[in-house]
PDB file of C-alpha atoms in Angstrom:
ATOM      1  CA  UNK A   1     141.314  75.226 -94.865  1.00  0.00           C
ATOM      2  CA  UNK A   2     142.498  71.930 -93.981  1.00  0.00           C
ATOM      3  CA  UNK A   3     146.073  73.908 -92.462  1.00  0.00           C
ATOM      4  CA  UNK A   4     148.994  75.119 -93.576  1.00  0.00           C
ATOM      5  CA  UNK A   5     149.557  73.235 -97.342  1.00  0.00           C
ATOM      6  CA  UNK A   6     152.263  74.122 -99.856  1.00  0.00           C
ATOM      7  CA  UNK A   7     153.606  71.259-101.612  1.00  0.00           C
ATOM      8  CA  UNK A   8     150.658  69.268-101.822  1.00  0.00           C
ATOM      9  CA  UNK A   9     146.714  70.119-101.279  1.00  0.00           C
ATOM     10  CA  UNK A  10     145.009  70.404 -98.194  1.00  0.00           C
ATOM     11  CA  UNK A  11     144.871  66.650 -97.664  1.00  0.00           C
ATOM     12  CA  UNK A  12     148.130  65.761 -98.141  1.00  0.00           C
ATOM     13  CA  UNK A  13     147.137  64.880-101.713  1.00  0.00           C
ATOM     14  CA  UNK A  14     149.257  64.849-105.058  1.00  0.00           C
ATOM     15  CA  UNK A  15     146.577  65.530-107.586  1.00  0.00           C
ATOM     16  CA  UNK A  16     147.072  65.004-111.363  1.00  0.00           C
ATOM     17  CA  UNK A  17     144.352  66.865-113.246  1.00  0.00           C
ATOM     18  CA  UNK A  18     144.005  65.371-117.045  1.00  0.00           C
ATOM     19  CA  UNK A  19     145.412  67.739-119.465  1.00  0.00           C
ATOM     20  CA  UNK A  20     143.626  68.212-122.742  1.00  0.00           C
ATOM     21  CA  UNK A  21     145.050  68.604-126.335  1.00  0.00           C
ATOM     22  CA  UNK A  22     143.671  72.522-127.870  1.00  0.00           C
ATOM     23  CA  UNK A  23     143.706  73.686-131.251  1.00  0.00           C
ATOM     24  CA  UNK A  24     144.975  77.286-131.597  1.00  0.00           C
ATOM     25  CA  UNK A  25     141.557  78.225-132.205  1.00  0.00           C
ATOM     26  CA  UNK A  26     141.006  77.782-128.674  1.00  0.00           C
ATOM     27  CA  UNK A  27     143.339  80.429-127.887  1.00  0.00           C
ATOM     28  CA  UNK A  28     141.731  83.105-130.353  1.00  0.00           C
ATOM     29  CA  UNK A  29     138.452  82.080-128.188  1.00  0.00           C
ATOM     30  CA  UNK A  30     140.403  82.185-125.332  1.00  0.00           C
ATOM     31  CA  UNK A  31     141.245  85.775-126.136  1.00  0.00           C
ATOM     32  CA  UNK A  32     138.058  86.518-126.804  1.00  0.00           C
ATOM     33  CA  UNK A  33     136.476  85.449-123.874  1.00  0.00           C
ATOM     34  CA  UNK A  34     139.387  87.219-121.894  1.00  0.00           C
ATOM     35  CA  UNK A  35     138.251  90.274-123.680  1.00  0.00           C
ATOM     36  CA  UNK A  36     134.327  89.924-122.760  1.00  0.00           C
ATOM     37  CA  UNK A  37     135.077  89.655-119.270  1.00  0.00           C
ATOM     38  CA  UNK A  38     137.004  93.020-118.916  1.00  0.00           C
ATOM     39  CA  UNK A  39     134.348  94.841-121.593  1.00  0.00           C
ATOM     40  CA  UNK A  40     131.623  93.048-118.797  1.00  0.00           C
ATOM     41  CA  UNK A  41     132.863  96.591-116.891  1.00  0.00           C
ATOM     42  CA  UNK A  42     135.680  97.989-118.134  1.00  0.00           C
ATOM     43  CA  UNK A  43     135.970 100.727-115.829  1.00  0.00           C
ATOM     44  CA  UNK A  44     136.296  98.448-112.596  1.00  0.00           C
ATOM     45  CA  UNK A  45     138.993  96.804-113.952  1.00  0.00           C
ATOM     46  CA  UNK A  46     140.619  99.082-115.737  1.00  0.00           C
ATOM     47  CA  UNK A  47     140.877 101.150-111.976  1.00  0.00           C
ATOM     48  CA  UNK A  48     142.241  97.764-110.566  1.00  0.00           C
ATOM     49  CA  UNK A  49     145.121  97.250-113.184  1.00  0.00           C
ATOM     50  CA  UNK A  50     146.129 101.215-113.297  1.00  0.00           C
ATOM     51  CA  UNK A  51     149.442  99.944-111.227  1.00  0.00           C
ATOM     52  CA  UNK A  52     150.663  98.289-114.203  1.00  0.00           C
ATOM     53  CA  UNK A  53     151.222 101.480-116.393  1.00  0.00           C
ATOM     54  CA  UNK A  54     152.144 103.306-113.163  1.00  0.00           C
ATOM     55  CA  UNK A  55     154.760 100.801-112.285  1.00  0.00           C
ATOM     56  CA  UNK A  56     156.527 100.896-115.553  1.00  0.00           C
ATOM     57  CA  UNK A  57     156.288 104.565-115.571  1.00  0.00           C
ATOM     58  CA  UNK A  58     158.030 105.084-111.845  1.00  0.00           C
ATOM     59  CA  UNK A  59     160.227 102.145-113.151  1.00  0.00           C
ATOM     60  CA  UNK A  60     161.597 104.043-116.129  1.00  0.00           C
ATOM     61  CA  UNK A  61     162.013 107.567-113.931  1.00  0.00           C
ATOM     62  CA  UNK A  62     164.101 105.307-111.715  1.00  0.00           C
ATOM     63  CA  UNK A  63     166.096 103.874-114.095  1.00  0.00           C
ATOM     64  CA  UNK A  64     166.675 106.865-115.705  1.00  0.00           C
ATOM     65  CA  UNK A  65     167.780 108.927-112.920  1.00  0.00           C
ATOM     66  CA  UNK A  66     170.050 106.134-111.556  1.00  0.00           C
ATOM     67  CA  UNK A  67     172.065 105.960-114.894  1.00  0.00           C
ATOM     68  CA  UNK A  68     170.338 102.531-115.639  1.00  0.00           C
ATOM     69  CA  UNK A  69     169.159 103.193-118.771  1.00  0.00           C
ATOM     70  CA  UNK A  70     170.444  99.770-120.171  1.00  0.00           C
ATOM     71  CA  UNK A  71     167.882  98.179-117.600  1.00  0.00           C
ATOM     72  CA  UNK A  72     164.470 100.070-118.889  1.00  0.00           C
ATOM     73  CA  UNK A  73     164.286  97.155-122.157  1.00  0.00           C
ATOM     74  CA  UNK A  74     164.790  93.972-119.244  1.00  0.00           C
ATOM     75  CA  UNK A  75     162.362  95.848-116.839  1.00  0.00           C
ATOM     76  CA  UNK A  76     159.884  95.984-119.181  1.00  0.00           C
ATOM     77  CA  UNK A  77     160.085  92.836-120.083  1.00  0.00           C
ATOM     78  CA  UNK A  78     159.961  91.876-117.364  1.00  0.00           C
ATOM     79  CA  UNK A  79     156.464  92.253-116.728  1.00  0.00           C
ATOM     80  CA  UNK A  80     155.749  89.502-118.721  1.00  0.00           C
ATOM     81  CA  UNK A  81     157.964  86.690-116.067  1.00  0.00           C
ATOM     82  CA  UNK A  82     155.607  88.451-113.404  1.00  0.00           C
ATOM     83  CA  UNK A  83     152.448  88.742-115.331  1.00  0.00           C
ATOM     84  CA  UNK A  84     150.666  85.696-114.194  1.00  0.00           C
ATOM     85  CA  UNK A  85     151.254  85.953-110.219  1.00  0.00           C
ATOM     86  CA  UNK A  86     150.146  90.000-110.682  1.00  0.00           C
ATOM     87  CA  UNK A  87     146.640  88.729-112.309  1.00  0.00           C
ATOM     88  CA  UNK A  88     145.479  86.595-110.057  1.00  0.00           C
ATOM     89  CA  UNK A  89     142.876  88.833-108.731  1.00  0.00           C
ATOM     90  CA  UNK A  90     141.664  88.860-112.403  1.00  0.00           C
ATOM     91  CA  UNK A  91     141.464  85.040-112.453  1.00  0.00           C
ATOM     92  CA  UNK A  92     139.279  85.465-109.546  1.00  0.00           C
ATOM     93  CA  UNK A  93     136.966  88.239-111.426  1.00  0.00           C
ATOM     94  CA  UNK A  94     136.701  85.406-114.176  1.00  0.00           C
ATOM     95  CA  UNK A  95     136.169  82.731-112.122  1.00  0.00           C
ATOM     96  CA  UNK A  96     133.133  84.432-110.636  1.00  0.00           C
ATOM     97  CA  UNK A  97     131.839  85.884-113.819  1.00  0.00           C
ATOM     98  CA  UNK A  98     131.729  81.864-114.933  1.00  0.00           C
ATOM     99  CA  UNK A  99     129.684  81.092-111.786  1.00  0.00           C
ATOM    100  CA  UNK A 100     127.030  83.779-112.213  1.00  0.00           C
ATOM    101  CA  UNK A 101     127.903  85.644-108.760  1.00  0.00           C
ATOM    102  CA  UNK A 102     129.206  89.015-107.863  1.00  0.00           C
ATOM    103  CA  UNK A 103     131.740  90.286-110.113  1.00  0.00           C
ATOM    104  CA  UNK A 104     132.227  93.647-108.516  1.00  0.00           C
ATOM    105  CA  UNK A 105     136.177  94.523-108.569  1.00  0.00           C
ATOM    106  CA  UNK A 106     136.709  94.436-104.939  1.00  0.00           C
ATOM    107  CA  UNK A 107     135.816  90.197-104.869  1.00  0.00           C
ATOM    108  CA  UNK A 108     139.530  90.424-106.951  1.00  0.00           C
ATOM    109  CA  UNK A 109     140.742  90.976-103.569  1.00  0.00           C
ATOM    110  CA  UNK A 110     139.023  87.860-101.968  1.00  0.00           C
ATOM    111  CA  UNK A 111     141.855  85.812-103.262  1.00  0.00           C
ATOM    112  CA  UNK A 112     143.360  86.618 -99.838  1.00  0.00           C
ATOM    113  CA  UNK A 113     141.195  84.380 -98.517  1.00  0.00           C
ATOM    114  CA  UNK A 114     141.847  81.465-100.691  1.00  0.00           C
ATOM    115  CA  UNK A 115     142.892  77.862 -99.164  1.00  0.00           C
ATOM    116  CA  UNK A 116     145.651  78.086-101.934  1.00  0.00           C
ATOM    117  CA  UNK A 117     146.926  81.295-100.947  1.00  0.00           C
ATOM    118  CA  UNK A 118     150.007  79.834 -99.771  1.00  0.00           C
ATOM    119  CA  UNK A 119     150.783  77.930-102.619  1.00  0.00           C
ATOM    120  CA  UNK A 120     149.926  80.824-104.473  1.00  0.00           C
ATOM    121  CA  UNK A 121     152.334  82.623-102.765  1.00  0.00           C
ATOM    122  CA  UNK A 122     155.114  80.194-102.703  1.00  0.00           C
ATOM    123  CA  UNK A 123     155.378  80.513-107.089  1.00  0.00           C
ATOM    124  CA  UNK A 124     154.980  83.977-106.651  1.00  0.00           C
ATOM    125  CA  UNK A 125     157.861  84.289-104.632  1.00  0.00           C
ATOM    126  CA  UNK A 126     159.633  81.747-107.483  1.00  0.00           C
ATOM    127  CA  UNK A 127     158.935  84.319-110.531  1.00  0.00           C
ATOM    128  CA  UNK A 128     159.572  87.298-108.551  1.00  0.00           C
ATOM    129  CA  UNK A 129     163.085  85.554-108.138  1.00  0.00           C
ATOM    130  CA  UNK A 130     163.250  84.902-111.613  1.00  0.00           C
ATOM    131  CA  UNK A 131     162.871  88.241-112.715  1.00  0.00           C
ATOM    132  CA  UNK A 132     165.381  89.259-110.272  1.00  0.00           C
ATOM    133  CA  UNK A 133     167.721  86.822-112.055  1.00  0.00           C
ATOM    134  CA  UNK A 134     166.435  88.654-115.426  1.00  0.00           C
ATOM    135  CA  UNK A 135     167.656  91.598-114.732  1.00  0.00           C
ATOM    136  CA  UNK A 136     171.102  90.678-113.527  1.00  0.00           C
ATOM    137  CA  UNK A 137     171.780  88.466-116.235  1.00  0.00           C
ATOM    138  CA  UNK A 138     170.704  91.758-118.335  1.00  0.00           C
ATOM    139  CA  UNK A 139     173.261  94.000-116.471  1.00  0.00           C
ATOM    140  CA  UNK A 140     175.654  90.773-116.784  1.00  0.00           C
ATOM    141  CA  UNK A 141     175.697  90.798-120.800  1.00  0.00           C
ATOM    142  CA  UNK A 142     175.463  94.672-120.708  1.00  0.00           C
ATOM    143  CA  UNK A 143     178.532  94.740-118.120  1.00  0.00           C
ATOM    144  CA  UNK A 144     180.510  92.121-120.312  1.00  0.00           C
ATOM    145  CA  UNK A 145     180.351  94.043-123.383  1.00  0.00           C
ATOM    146  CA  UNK A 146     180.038  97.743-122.569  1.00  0.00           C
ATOM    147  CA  UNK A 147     182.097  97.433-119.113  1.00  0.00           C
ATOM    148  CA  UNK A 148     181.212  99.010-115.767  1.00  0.00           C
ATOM    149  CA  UNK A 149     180.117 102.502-117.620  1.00  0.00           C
ATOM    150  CA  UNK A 150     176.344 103.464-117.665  1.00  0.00           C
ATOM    151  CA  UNK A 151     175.468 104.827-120.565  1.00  0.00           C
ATOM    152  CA  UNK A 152     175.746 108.998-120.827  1.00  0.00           C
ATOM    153  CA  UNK A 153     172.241 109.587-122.147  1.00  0.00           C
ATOM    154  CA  UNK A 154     169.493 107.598-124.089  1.00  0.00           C
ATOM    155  CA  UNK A 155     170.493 109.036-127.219  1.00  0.00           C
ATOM    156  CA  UNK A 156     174.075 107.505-126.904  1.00  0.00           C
ATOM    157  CA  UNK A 157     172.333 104.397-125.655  1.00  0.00           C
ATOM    158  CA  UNK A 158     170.399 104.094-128.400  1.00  0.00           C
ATOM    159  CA  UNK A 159     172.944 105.291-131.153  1.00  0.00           C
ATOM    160  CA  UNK A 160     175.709 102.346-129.379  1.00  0.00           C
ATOM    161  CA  UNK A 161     172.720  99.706-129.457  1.00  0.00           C
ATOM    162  CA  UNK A 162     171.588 100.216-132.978  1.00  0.00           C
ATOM    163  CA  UNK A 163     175.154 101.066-134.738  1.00  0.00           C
ATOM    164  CA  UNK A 164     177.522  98.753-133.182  1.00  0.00           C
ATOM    165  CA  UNK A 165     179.061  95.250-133.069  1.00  0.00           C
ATOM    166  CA  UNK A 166     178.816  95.154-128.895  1.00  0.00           C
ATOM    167  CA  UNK A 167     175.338  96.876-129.757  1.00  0.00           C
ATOM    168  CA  UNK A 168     173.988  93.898-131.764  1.00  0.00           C
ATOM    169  CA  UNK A 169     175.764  91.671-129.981  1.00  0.00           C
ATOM    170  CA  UNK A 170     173.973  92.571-126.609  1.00  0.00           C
ATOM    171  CA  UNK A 171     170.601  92.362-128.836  1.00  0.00           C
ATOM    172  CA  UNK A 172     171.173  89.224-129.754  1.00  0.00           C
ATOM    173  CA  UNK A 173     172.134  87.653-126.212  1.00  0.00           C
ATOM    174  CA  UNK A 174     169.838  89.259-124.343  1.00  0.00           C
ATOM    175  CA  UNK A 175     166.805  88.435-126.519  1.00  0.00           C
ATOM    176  CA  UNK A 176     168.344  84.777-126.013  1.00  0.00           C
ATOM    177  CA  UNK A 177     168.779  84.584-122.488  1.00  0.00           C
ATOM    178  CA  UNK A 178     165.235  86.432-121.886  1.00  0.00           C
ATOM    179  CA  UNK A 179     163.963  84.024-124.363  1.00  0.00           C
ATOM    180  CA  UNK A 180     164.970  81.213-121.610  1.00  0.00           C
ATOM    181  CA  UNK A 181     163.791  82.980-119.024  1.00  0.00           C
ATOM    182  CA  UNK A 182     159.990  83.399-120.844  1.00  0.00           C
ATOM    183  CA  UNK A 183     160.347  80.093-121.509  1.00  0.00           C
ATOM    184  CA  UNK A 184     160.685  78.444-118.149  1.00  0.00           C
ATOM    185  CA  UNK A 185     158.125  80.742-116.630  1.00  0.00           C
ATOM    186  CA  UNK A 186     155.605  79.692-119.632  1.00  0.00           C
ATOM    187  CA  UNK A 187     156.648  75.872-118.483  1.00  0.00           C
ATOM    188  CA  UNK A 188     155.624  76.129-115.245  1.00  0.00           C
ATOM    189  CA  UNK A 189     153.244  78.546-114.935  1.00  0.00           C
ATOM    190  CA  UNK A 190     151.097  78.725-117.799  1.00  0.00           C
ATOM    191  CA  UNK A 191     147.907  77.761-116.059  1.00  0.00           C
ATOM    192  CA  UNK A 192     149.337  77.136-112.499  1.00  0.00           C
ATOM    193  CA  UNK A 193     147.365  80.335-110.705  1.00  0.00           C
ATOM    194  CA  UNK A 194     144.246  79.776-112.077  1.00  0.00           C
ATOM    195  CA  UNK A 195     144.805  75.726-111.113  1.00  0.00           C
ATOM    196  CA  UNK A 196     145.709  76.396-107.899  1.00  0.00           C
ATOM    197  CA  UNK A 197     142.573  79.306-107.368  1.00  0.00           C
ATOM    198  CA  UNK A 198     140.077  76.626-108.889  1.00  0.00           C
ATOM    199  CA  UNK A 199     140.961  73.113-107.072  1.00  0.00           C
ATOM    200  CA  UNK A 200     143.758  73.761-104.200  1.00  0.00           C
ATOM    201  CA  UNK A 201     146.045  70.956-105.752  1.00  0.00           C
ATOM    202  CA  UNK A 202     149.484  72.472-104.285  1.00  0.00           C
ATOM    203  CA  UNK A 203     152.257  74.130-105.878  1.00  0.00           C
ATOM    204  CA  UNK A 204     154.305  71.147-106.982  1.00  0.00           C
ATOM    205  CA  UNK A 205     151.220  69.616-109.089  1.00  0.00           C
ATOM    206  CA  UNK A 206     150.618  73.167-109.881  1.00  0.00           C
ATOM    207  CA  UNK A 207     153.912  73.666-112.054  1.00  0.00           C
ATOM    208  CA  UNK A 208     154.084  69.937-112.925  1.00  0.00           C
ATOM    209  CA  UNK A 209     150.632  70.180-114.379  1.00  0.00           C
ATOM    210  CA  UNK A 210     151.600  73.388-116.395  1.00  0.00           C
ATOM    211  CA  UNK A 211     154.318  71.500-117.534  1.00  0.00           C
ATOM    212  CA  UNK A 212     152.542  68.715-118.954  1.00  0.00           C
ATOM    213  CA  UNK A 213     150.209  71.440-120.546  1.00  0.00           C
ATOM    214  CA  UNK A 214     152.858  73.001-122.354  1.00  0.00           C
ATOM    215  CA  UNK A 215     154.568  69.552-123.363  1.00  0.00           C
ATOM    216  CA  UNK A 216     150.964  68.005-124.574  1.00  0.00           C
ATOM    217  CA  UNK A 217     150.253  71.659-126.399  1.00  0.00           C
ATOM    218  CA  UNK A 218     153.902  72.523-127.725  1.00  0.00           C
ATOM    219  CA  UNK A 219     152.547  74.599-130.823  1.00  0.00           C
ATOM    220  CA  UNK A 220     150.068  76.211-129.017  1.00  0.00           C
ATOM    221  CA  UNK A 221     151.778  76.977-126.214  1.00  0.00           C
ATOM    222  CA  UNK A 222     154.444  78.812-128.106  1.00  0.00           C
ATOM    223  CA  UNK A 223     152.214  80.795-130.126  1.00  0.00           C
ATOM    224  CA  UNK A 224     149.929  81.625-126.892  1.00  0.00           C
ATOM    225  CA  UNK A 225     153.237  82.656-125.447  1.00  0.00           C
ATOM    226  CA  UNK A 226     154.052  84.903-128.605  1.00  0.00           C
ATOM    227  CA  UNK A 227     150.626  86.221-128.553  1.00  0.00           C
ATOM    228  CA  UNK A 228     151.244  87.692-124.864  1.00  0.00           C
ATOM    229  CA  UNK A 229     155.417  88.890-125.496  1.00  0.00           C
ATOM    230  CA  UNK A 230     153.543  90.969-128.863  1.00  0.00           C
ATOM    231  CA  UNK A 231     150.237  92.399-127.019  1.00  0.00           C
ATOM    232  CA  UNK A 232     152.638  93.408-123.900  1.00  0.00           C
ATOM    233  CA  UNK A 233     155.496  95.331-125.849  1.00  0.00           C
ATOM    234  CA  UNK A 234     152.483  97.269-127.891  1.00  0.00           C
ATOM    235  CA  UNK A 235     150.581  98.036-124.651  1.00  0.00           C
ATOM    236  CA  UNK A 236     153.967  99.250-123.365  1.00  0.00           C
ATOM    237  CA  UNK A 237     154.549 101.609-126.503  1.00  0.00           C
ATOM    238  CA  UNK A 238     152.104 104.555-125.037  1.00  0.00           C
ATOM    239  CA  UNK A 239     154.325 104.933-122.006  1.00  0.00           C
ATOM    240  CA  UNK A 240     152.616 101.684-120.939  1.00  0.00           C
ATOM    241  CA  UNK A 241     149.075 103.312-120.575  1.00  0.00           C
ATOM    242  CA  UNK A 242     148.622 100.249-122.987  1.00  0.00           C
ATOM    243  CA  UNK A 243     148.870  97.625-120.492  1.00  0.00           C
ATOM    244  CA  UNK A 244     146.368  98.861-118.245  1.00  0.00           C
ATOM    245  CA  UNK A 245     143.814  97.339-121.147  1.00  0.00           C
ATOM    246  CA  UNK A 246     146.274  94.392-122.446  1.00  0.00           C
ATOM    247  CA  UNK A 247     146.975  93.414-118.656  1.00  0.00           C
ATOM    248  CA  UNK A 248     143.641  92.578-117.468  1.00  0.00           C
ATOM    249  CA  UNK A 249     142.632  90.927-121.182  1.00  0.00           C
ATOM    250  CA  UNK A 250     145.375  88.839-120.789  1.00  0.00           C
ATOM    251  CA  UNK A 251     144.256  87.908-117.462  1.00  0.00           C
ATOM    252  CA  UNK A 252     141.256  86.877-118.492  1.00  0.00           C
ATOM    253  CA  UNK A 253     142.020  85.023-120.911  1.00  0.00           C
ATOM    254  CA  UNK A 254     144.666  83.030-119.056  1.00  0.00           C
ATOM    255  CA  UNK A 255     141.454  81.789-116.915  1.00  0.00           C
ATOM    256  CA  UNK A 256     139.566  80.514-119.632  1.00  0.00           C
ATOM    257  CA  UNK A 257     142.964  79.013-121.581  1.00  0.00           C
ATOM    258  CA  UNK A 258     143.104  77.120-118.135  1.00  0.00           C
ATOM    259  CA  UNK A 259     139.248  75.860-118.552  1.00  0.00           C
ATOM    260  CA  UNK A 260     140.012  74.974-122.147  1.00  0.00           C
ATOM    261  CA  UNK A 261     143.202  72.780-121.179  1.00  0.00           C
ATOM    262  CA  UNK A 262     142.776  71.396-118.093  1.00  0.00           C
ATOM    263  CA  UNK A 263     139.618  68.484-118.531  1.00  0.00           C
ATOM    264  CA  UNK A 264     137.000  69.769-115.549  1.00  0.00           C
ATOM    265  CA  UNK A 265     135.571  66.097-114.302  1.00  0.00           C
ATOM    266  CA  UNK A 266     138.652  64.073-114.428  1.00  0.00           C
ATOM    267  CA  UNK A 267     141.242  64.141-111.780  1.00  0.00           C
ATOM    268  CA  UNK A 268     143.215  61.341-110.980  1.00  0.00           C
ATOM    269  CA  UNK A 269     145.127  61.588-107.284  1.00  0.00           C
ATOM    270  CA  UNK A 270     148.210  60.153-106.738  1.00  0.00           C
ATOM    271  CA  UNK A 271     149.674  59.657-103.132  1.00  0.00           C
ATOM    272  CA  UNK A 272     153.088  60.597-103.007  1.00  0.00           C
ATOM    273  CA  UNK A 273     155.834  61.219 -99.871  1.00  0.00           C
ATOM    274  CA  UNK A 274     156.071  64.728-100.274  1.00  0.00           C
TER     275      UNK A 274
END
């Protein structure tokens, strides 16, 4: 590790990789691949993504207990503005799988050890921020139309969700606003982790490079981000014992989207004052 490198890589170094045009066939095979690597040994990585369903399930309790009901919805969607930062050990698991060596769970760990980790670290930092900012726009919108109140019970929740004005009004904006928010982590992070795991190129080139994924790939993008909003809600349905299978798929899959987008032998660096 060529010191302490955030912005750029370890040599000072604004690095470009070429982005590639996919067809949305690549993500089914994306999806597929994702899905052979966790099958590879299920149980080792089912054990290392067990904090997903146990999360959401202390999560909910909490909320609960606190009177927060209106927050379970925005927490659990949540997970998906923190999902790529929380599977980065799986990126690792793939990464080795691809080179033929030791894919035993606890190497999902080794990304401690990574040049990038503080890069990594830095856009972690940036969603967990963003989700923060989630949920109090949530609570905003909730606050604006229902008033300082928690809701008495789930039931009357539910019933002032579902059968009023306010209720459908507060589905409609916060399905908007979370819509932004799923959008600019999907910008900038689409393939960042597994970039920055792979080649080291900083966190700046990092986002910028998801961006010009997503801006090269528009269609695709979209429907790869529909494909993980629907698998995460029905992995949450079971009291989110769900995601503990549709987490680490996802995971994998995100790696080799990243190997199908971003073109392996060309990388262009750019100096830049950074």
């Amino acid at each position: 590790m060529a010191g302490f490198h955030v912005m750029a890589d370890a040599y000072g170094m604004h690095v470009q990789p070429t982005v590639r045009r996919i067809t949305t066939t690549d993500l089914w095979d994306a999806l597929r691949l994702g899905a052979e690597d966790f099958w590879a040994k299920p149980s080792h990585y089912v054990f290392l993504c067990l904090i997903y369903p146990i999360v959401g399930l202390i999560l909910t309790q909490w909320t609960s207990g606190s009177n927060a009901i209106q927050l379970v919805y925005p927490l659990m969607s949540g997970f998906a503005l923190v999902g790529p930062f929380a599977a980065i050990g799986l990126y690792e698991i793939s990464r080795r799988r691809e080179l033929g060596i030791n894919t035993d769970w606890r190497h999902a760990l080794d990304v401690r050890r990574s040049p990038a980790l503080p890069s990594i670290a830095v856009i972690g930092i940036m969603l967990f921020v963003l989700f923060l900012l989630w949920l109090f726009t949530a609570q905003s919108i909730y606050t604006s139309l229902f008033g300082e109140q928690p809701p008495a019970s789930i039931g009357a929740f539910v019933r002032d969700v579902l059968t009023t004005g306010k209720g459908w009004t507060l589905i409609l904006l916060g399905n908007a606003a979370g819509f932004v928010f799923a959008v600019v982590v999907l910008a900038t992070t689409v393939i960042a982790f597994p970039l920055m795991l792979d080649r080291d190129v900083g966190a700046v080139s990092a986002i910028e490079t998801s961006a010009r994924a997503v801006m090269a790939n528009p269609l695709q993008m979209a429907l790869w981000g529909l494909l993980v909003a629907v698998l995460l809600v029905i992995g949450s349905i079971p009291l989110f014992a769900g995601l503990a299978v549709v987490m680490p798929i996802l995971g994998h899959a995100t790696w080799h989207l990243y190997r199908k987008v971003i073109e392996p032998a060309q990388i262009r660096p750019i100096r830049r004052p950074m």
